[in-house]
Coordinates of N, CA, C and O in Angstrom, one line a residue:
X1 N -6.5 -143.5 -52.8 CA -6.1 -143.1 -54.0 C -5.7 -144.3 -54.8 O -5.4 -144.5 -55.9
X2 N -7.2 -145.1 -54.8 CA -7.0 -146.3 -55.6 C -8.0 -146.0 -56.7 O -8.7 -145.0 -56.7
X3 N -7.3 -146.0 -58.0 CA -7.6 -145.5 -59.9 C -7.3 -147.0 -60.2 O -7.3 -146.6 -61.2
X4 N -8.0 -147.9 -59.6 CA -7.9 -149.3 -60.4 C -8.7 -149.1 -61.8 O -9.9 -148.7 -61.6
X5 N -8.1 -149.5 -63.1 CA -8.9 -149.7 -63.8 C -9.8 -150.7 -64.2 O -9.2 -151.7 -64.2
X6 N -10.9 -150.8 -64.8 CA -11.4 -152.1 -65.5 C -10.6 -152.8 -66.4 O -9.6 -152.0 -67.1
X7 N -10.5 -154.2 -66.5 CA -9.8 -155.0 -67.5 C -10.6 -154.5 -68.5 O -11.5 -154.1 -69.0
X8 N -9.7 -154.4 -69.8 CA -10.2 -153.8 -70.9 C -11.4 -155.1 -71.3 O -11.8 -156.2 -71.3
X9 N -12.5 -153.8 -71.4 CA -13.9 -154.5 -72.0 C -13.9 -154.6 -73.3 O -13.0 -154.2 -74.0
X10 N -14.8 -155.5 -73.6 CA -15.1 -155.7 -75.3 C -15.7 -154.7 -75.7 O -16.4 -153.4 -75.3
X11 N -15.3 -154.3 -76.9 CA -15.4 -153.0 -77.6 C -16.7 -152.8 -77.5 O -16.9 -151.3 -77.6
X12 N -17.4 -153.5 -77.3 CA -19.1 -152.7 -77.3 C -19.6 -153.2 -75.9 O -20.9 -153.0 -75.5
X13 N -18.7 -153.3 -74.9 CA -19.2 -153.3 -73.7 C -20.0 -152.5 -73.0 O -19.6 -150.8 -73.2
X14 N -21.4 -152.4 -72.7 CA -22.1 -151.6 -71.6 C -22.6 -150.3 -72.7 O -22.7 -149.2 -72.2
X15 N -22.6 -150.6 -73.6 CA -23.2 -149.4 -74.7 C -24.7 -149.8 -75.2 O -25.0 -151.1 -75.4
X16 N -25.4 -148.7 -75.0 CA -26.8 -148.6 -75.2 C -26.9 -148.3 -76.9 O -25.8 -148.0 -77.6
X17 N -28.2 -148.4 -77.4 CA -28.5 -147.9 -78.4 C -28.1 -146.4 -78.8 O -27.7 -146.1 -79.7
X18 N -28.7 -145.8 -77.4 CA -28.0 -144.6 -78.0 C -26.3 -143.9 -77.8 O -26.1 -143.5 -78.8
X19 N -25.8 -144.7 -76.9 CA -24.3 -144.7 -76.8 C -23.7 -145.3 -77.8 O -23.0 -144.7 -78.5
X20 N -24.2 -146.2 -79.0 CA -23.8 -147.0 -80.0 C -23.3 -146.0 -81.0 O -22.3 -146.0 -81.5
X21 N -23.7 -144.6 -81.0 CA -24.0 -143.9 -82.2 C -22.9 -142.7 -81.9 O -22.7 -142.1 -82.6
X22 N -22.2 -143.0 -80.4 CA -21.0 -141.8 -80.2 C -20.1 -142.5 -79.2 O -20.2 -143.4 -78.9
X23 N -19.7 -141.6 -78.2 CA -18.6 -141.8 -77.4 C -19.1 -141.8 -76.0 O -20.1 -141.2 -76.0
X24 N -18.9 -142.7 -75.4 CA -19.1 -142.6 -73.7 C -17.9 -142.2 -72.6 O -16.8 -142.9 -73.1
X25 N -17.5 -141.0 -72.0 CA -16.6 -140.5 -71.3 C -16.6 -140.4 -70.3 O -17.6 -140.2 -69.6
X26 N -16.0 -141.4 -69.3 CA -16.1 -141.4 -68.0 C -15.0 -141.0 -67.4 O -13.7 -141.9 -67.2
X27 N -15.0 -140.1 -66.2 CA -13.9 -139.5 -65.5 C -13.5 -140.8 -64.2 O -15.0 -140.8 -63.7
X28 N -12.4 -141.3 -64.2 CA -12.4 -142.5 -63.2 C -11.9 -141.5 -61.9 O -11.0 -140.7 -62.4
X29 N -12.4 -142.1 -60.9 CA -11.9 -141.2 -59.8 C -10.2 -141.4 -59.4 O -9.8 -143.0 -59.7
X30 N -9.6 -140.2 -59.4 CA -8.3 -140.2 -58.7 C -7.3 -140.8 -60.3 O -6.4 -141.4 -60.2
X31 N -8.0 -140.8 -61.5 CA -7.3 -141.7 -63.0 C -8.0 -140.4 -63.9 O -8.0 -139.8 -63.7
X32 N -7.9 -141.8 -65.0 CA -8.1 -141.2 -66.5 C -9.4 -141.0 -66.9 O -10.4 -141.2 -66.0
X33 N -9.6 -140.3 -68.0 CA -10.8 -140.6 -68.6 C -10.7 -141.6 -69.5 O -9.8 -141.8 -70.5
X34 N -11.9 -142.5 -69.4 CA -11.9 -143.8 -70.1 C -12.9 -143.3 -71.2 O -14.4 -142.8 -71.1
X35 N -12.7 -143.9 -72.6 CA -13.5 -143.3 -74.0 C -14.0 -144.3 -74.5 O -13.0 -144.9 -74.6
X36 N -14.9 -144.7 -74.4 CA -15.7 -145.9 -75.0 C -16.3 -145.7 -76.0 O -17.1 -144.6 -76.4
X37 N -16.4 -146.1 -77.2 CA -17.5 -146.1 -78.3 C -16.8 -145.9 -79.7 O -15.5 -145.5 -79.7
X38 N -17.3 -145.0 -80.5 CA -17.1 -144.4 -81.9 C -17.0 -143.0 -81.6 O -17.1 -142.1 -81.1
X39 N -15.2 -142.6 -81.7 CA -14.8 -141.6 -81.7 C -13.9 -141.0 -82.8 O -13.3 -142.1 -83.3
X40 N -13.2 -140.1 -82.5 CA -12.4 -139.3 -83.1 C -11.4 -138.7 -82.3 O -11.7 -137.6 -81.8
X41 N -10.1 -138.9 -82.3 CA -9.3 -138.1 -81.5 C -8.3 -137.5 -82.3 O -7.8 -137.6 -83.2
X42 N -8.3 -136.4 -82.1 CA -7.6 -135.2 -82.7 C -6.8 -134.1 -81.9 O -7.1 -134.0 -81.2
X43 N -5.6 -133.7 -82.6 CA -4.7 -132.7 -82.0 C -5.2 -131.5 -82.0 O -6.2 -131.2 -82.7
X44 N -4.8 -130.5 -81.7 CA -5.4 -129.2 -81.5 C -4.9 -128.4 -82.8 O -5.9 -127.6 -83.6
X45 N -4.4 -129.4 -83.7 CA -4.2 -128.7 -85.4 C -5.5 -129.4 -86.5 O -5.6 -129.4 -87.5
X46 N -6.3 -130.3 -85.6 CA -7.0 -131.4 -86.3 C -6.6 -132.7 -87.0 O -7.2 -133.3 -87.7
X47 N -5.2 -132.9 -87.0 CA -4.5 -134.0 -87.5 C -4.6 -135.1 -86.5 O -5.1 -135.1 -84.9
X48 N -5.6 -136.4 -86.8 CA -6.1 -137.6 -86.1 C -4.7 -137.9 -85.5 O -4.0 -138.5 -85.8
X49 N -5.1 -138.5 -84.4 CA -4.2 -139.3 -83.6 C -4.9 -140.8 -83.6 O -6.4 -141.0 -83.1
X50 N -4.4 -141.8 -84.2 CA -5.0 -143.4 -84.1 C -4.9 -143.7 -82.7 O -3.8 -144.1 -82.4
X51 N -6.0 -143.9 -81.7 CA -6.2 -144.6 -80.6 C -5.8 -145.9 -80.7 O -5.0 -146.4 -79.5
X52 N -5.5 -146.7 -81.8 CA -5.3 -148.3 -81.7 C -6.5 -149.0 -81.1 O -6.3 -150.1 -81.5
X53 N -7.6 -148.6 -80.9 CA -8.8 -149.3 -80.3 C -10.1 -148.7 -80.0 O -9.6 -147.7 -80.0
X54 N -10.7 -149.5 -79.7 CA -12.5 -148.4 -79.1 C -12.5 -147.9 -78.0 O -13.2 -147.1 -77.6
X55 N -11.5 -148.7 -77.0 CA -11.6 -147.8 -75.7 C -10.5 -147.3 -75.4 O -9.3 -148.0 -75.5
X56 N -10.0 -146.3 -75.1 CA -8.9 -146.1 -74.8 C -8.9 -145.0 -73.1 O -10.1 -144.4 -72.5
X57 N -7.5 -145.0 -72.4 CA -7.5 -143.9 -71.2 C -6.5 -142.8 -71.4 O -5.5 -143.0 -72.2
X58 N -7.2 -141.6 -71.6 CA -7.1 -140.1 -71.4 C -6.6 -140.0 -70.7 O -6.7 -139.6 -69.1
X59 N -5.2 -139.0 -70.1 CA -4.3 -138.6 -69.0 C -5.6 -137.3 -68.8 O -5.8 -136.4 -69.1
X60 N -5.4 -137.6 -67.2 CA -6.3 -136.2 -66.4 C -5.1 -135.7 -65.5 O -5.6 -134.4 -65.1
X61 N -4.1 -136.3 -65.5 CA -3.1 -135.9 -64.3 C -2.0 -134.8 -65.1 O -1.4 -133.9 -64.2
X62 N -1.8 -135.1 -66.4 CA -0.8 -134.0 -66.8 C 0.3 -134.9 -67.0 O 1.3 -134.1 -67.4
X63 N 0.7 -135.9 -66.4 CA 1.7 -136.3 -66.3 C 2.4 -137.6 -66.6 O 3.5 -138.2 -66.6
X64 N 1.4 -138.2 -67.5 CA 1.8 -139.4 -68.6 C 2.7 -138.7 -69.5 O 3.2 -138.0 -69.9
X65 N 3.6 -140.0 -69.7 CA 4.9 -139.9 -70.7 C 4.3 -140.1 -72.1 O 5.0 -140.0 -73.0
X66 N 3.2 -140.6 -72.2 CA 2.7 -141.0 -73.5 C 1.0 -140.2 -74.0 O 0.4 -140.8 -74.3
X67 N 1.2 -138.7 -73.1 CA 0.1 -138.3 -73.6 C -0.6 -138.2 -75.1 O 0.5 -137.9 -75.7
X68 N -1.8 -137.9 -75.1 CA -2.7 -137.6 -74.5 C -3.3 -138.9 -73.4 O -4.3 -139.2 -72.7
X69 N -2.6 -140.1 -73.8 CA -2.8 -141.4 -73.2 C -2.2 -141.4 -72.0 O -1.3 -141.2 -71.7
X70 N -3.1 -142.2 -70.7 CA -2.9 -142.3 -69.6 C -1.7 -143.5 -70.0 O -1.9 -144.5 -70.4
X71 N -0.7 -143.5 -68.8 CA 0.5 -144.5 -68.4 C 0.4 -144.9 -67.0 O 1.2 -145.7 -66.5
X72 N -0.5 -144.4 -66.3 CA -0.2 -145.1 -64.8 C 0.3 -143.9 -63.7 O 0.2 -143.9 -62.6
X73 N 0.8 -143.2 -64.7 CA 1.8 -142.1 -63.6 C 0.9 -141.4 -62.6 O 1.5 -140.9 -61.5
X74 N -0.3 -141.0 -62.6 CA -1.2 -140.6 -61.6 C -1.4 -141.4 -60.6 O -1.5 -140.8 -59.3
X75 N -1.0 -142.7 -60.4 CA -1.0 -143.3 -59.3 C 0.1 -143.0 -58.4 O 0.4 -143.1 -57.3
X76 N 1.5 -142.7 -59.0 CA 2.5 -142.4 -58.2 C 2.7 -140.6 -57.6 O 3.3 -140.7 -57.1
X77 N 2.1 -139.9 -58.9 CA 2.2 -138.6 -58.5 C 1.3 -138.0 -57.5 O 1.3 -136.8 -56.8
X78 N 0.2 -138.9 -57.0 CA -1.0 -138.2 -56.0 C -1.7 -137.8 -56.9 O -2.6 -136.9 -55.7
X79 N -2.0 -137.7 -57.9 CA -3.3 -137.4 -58.6 C -4.3 -137.3 -57.7 O -4.9 -138.7 -57.5
X80 N -5.5 -136.6 -58.0 CA -6.2 -136.5 -57.1 C -7.9 -135.9 -57.4 O -7.6 -134.5 -57.9
X81 N -8.6 -136.7 -57.9 CA -10.2 -135.6 -58.7 C -11.1 -136.8 -58.5 O -10.8 -138.0 -58.7
X82 N -12.2 -136.1 -58.4 CA -13.3 -136.9 -58.0 C -14.2 -137.9 -59.6 O -13.6 -137.0 -60.7
X83 N -14.8 -138.3 -59.8 CA -15.5 -139.3 -60.6 C -16.3 -138.0 -61.3 O -16.5 -137.7 -62.2
X84 N -17.2 -137.4 -60.2 CA -18.2 -136.6 -61.1 C -18.0 -135.0 -60.3 O -16.9 -135.0 -59.5
X85 N -18.1 -133.9 -61.1 CA -18.0 -132.3 -60.5 C -18.4 -132.4 -59.1 O -19.4 -132.8 -58.8
X86 N -17.9 -131.7 -58.5 CA -18.0 -131.4 -56.9 C -19.2 -130.0 -56.9 O -19.5 -130.2 -55.8
X87 N -19.4 -129.5 -57.9 CA -20.5 -128.9 -58.0 C -21.2 -128.7 -59.4 O -20.2 -129.0 -60.3
X88 N -22.3 -128.4 -60.1 CA -22.9 -128.3 -60.7 C -22.2 -127.3 -61.6 O -22.1 -126.0 -61.0
X89 N -22.1 -127.1 -63.1 CA -21.8 -126.2 -63.6 C -22.7 -125.1 -64.0 O -24.1 -125.6 -63.9
X90 N -22.8 -123.9 -63.9 CA -23.6 -122.8 -63.9 C -24.5 -122.8 -65.4 O -25.7 -122.9 -65.4
X91 N -23.9 -123.2 -66.3 CA -24.3 -123.4 -67.8 C -25.2 -124.7 -67.7 O -26.3 -124.5 -68.2
X92 N -25.0 -125.6 -67.2 CA -25.6 -126.7 -67.1 C -27.3 -126.4 -66.5 O -28.3 -127.0 -67.0
X93 N -27.1 -125.9 -65.5 CA -28.3 -125.2 -65.0 C -29.4 -124.2 -65.7 O -30.5 -124.5 -65.9
X94 N -28.7 -123.7 -66.2 CA -29.3 -122.6 -67.3 C -29.9 -123.7 -68.4 O -31.3 -123.2 -68.7
X95 N -29.2 -124.1 -68.9 CA -29.4 -124.8 -69.9 C -31.0 -125.9 -69.6 O -31.8 -126.0 -70.3
X96 N -30.8 -126.5 -68.3 CA -31.6 -127.6 -67.7 C -32.9 -126.5 -67.9 O -34.2 -126.7 -67.9
X97 N -33.1 -125.2 -67.2 CA -34.2 -124.2 -67.1 C -34.8 -123.9 -68.3 O -35.9 -124.0 -68.5
X98 N -34.0 -123.6 -69.6 CA -34.4 -123.6 -70.6 C -35.0 -124.6 -71.0 O -36.1 -124.7 -71.9
X99 N -34.5 -126.3 -71.1 CA -35.8 -127.0 -71.5 C -36.6 -127.5 -70.7 O -37.6 -127.7 -71.2
X100 N -36.8 -127.3 -69.3 CA -37.9 -127.2 -68.8 C -38.7 -126.3 -69.5 O -40.0 -126.7 -69.2
X101 N -38.5 -125.1 -69.7 CA -39.5 -124.1 -70.2 C -40.1 -124.3 -71.5 O -40.9 -124.0 -71.8
X102 N -38.9 -125.2 -72.3 CA -39.3 -125.1 -73.8 C -38.5 -126.5 -74.2 O -37.8 -126.7 -74.8
X103 N -39.5 -127.7 -74.1 CA -39.1 -128.5 -74.0 C -38.6 -129.3 -75.6 O -38.4 -129.9 -76.1
X104 N -39.6 -128.5 -76.6 CA -39.0 -128.4 -77.8 C -38.0 -128.1 -78.4 O -37.5 -128.5 -79.6
X105 N -37.1 -127.6 -77.5 CA -35.5 -127.4 -78.3 C -35.3 -126.1 -77.7 O -36.2 -125.3 -76.8
X106 N -34.2 -125.3 -77.7 CA -33.9 -124.5 -77.1 C -34.3 -122.8 -78.0 O -34.6 -122.4 -76.8
X107 N -34.9 -123.1 -79.2 CA -35.5 -121.9 -79.3 C -36.7 -122.3 -79.8 O -37.7 -121.3 -80.4
X108 N -37.1 -123.1 -79.8 CA -38.7 -123.9 -80.1 C -38.3 -124.3 -81.7 O -37.7 -124.8 -82.1
X109 N -39.6 -123.6 -82.3 CA -39.8 -123.5 -83.8 C -38.2 -123.2 -84.5 O -37.9 -121.9 -84.0
X110 N -38.5 -123.3 -85.6 CA -37.0 -122.9 -86.6 C -37.7 -122.2 -87.8 O -37.2 -122.5 -88.7
X111 N -38.2 -120.5 -87.5 CA -38.4 -120.3 -88.5 C -37.7 -119.9 -89.5 O -38.3 -119.3 -91.0
X112 N -36.4 -119.8 -89.4 CA -35.2 -119.4 -90.6 C -35.3 -120.3 -91.6 O -34.5 -120.2 -92.5
X113 N -35.5 -121.7 -90.9 CA -35.4 -122.9 -91.8 C -34.0 -123.4 -91.6 O -33.3 -124.4 -92.4
X114 N -33.1 -122.9 -90.5 CA -31.8 -123.3 -90.6 C -31.8 -125.3 -90.0 O -30.7 -125.5 -90.4
X115 N -32.6 -125.4 -89.3 CA -32.5 -127.0 -89.2 C -33.8 -127.6 -89.7 O -33.9 -128.9 -88.5
X116 N -34.2 -127.4 -90.7 CA -35.2 -128.0 -91.1 C -36.0 -127.8 -92.3 O -35.4 -127.5 -93.5
X117 N -37.1 -127.5 -92.5 CA -37.9 -127.2 -93.6 C -37.7 -125.7 -93.5 O -37.0 -125.2 -92.7
X118 N -37.4 -125.1 -94.9 CA -37.4 -123.9 -95.3 C -38.0 -123.1 -95.7 O -38.2 -122.5 -97.0
X119 N -38.6 -122.1 -95.1 CA -39.9 -121.4 -95.4 C -39.5 -119.9 -96.4 O -40.0 -119.4 -96.8
X120 N -38.2 -119.9 -95.9 CA -37.7 -118.6 -96.2 C -37.0 -118.8 -97.8 O -37.0 -117.8 -98.5
X121 N -37.0 -120.2 -98.2 CA -36.6 -120.0 -99.6 C -35.2 -120.2 -99.7 O -34.2 -120.1 -100.4
X122 N -34.4 -119.9 -98.5 CA -32.9 -119.7 -98.5 C -32.0 -121.2 -99.3 O -31.1 -120.9 -100.0
X123 N -32.7 -122.1 -98.4 CA -32.0 -123.8 -99.1 C -32.3 -124.4 -100.1 O -32.4 -125.5 -100.7
X124 N -33.8 -123.8 -100.9 CA -34.5 -124.8 -102.0 C -35.4 -124.1 -102.6 O -34.1 -123.0 -103.4
X125 N -36.5 -123.7 -103.0 CA -37.1 -123.1 -103.8 C -36.8 -121.5 -103.7 O -36.5 -121.4 -102.6
X126 N -36.9 -120.8 -104.7 CA -36.0 -119.3 -104.7 C -37.4 -118.3 -105.0 O -37.5 -118.0 -105.8
X127 N -38.3 -118.4 -104.0 CA -40.2 -117.5 -104.2 C -39.4 -116.0 -104.4 O -40.1 -115.6 -105.2
X128 N -38.3 -115.8 -104.1 CA -37.9 -114.0 -104.4 C -37.5 -113.9 -105.9 O -37.2 -113.1 -106.3
X129 N -37.1 -115.1 -106.5 CA -36.7 -114.9 -108.0 C -35.5 -114.6 -108.0 O -35.0 -114.1 -108.8
X130 N -34.4 -114.8 -106.9 CA -33.2 -114.0 -106.7 C -32.0 -114.8 -107.7 O -31.2 -114.5 -108.1
X131 N -32.1 -116.2 -107.8 CA -31.4 -117.3 -108.4 C -32.0 -117.9 -109.8 O -31.6 -118.5 -110.0
X132 N -33.0 -117.2 -110.2 CA -33.5 -117.8 -111.3 C -34.3 -116.6 -111.9 O -34.2 -115.8 -112.0
X133 N -35.9 -117.4 -112.6 CA -36.3 -116.4 -113.3 C -37.0 -115.9 -111.9 O -37.4 -116.2 -111.2
X134 N -37.3 -114.7 -112.2 CA -37.9 -113.7 -111.5 C -39.1 -113.4 -111.9 O -39.8 -112.8 -112.7
X135 N -40.2 -114.0 -110.7 CA -41.7 -114.2 -111.3 C -42.2 -112.5 -111.1 O -43.2 -112.3 -111.7
X136 N -41.3 -111.3 -110.8 CA -42.2 -109.9 -110.6 C -41.9 -109.6 -111.9 O -41.2 -109.4 -112.9

C-alpha cells in the first residue's frame, strides 16, 4: 500500500515539447492524481482555484481535508487504486478503431467549413448575398 510521492520536481521536469503545451495527469498507485504543466483548476461553477504551483496532487480517495488537493489521508484510510485502468474503456476502443479506419480525423474532410476553410461562406465571404449586396 505504498503511495510514496516523488520529491517535488522542477516545474518543467519530464515535459516533452508536446506536453509543454498542456498538462500531464498521472494517477499514482494507491495515491493521488499528480498534475504537471500548464493547467487551470476550476470548481463546478467555473471559479478558478489557485493551485499555487505548476505541479499539484489532487485527491483521489475522497478523504482529504484540503480537497481537491491531496493531504496524504489515502495512506491512513487504506485507499487502493491502480495507476492504470484495470480494463480499457469501451469508448477508447471505438475511437482507436475510427482513427485506424480514418487517420485524417474522426470525420475526415470538413465540408461545412467548421474547422478550417469555409466553402459554404458561413464564416467569411457571402456568396449567397445574405449579408451584403445580393448578386442575384
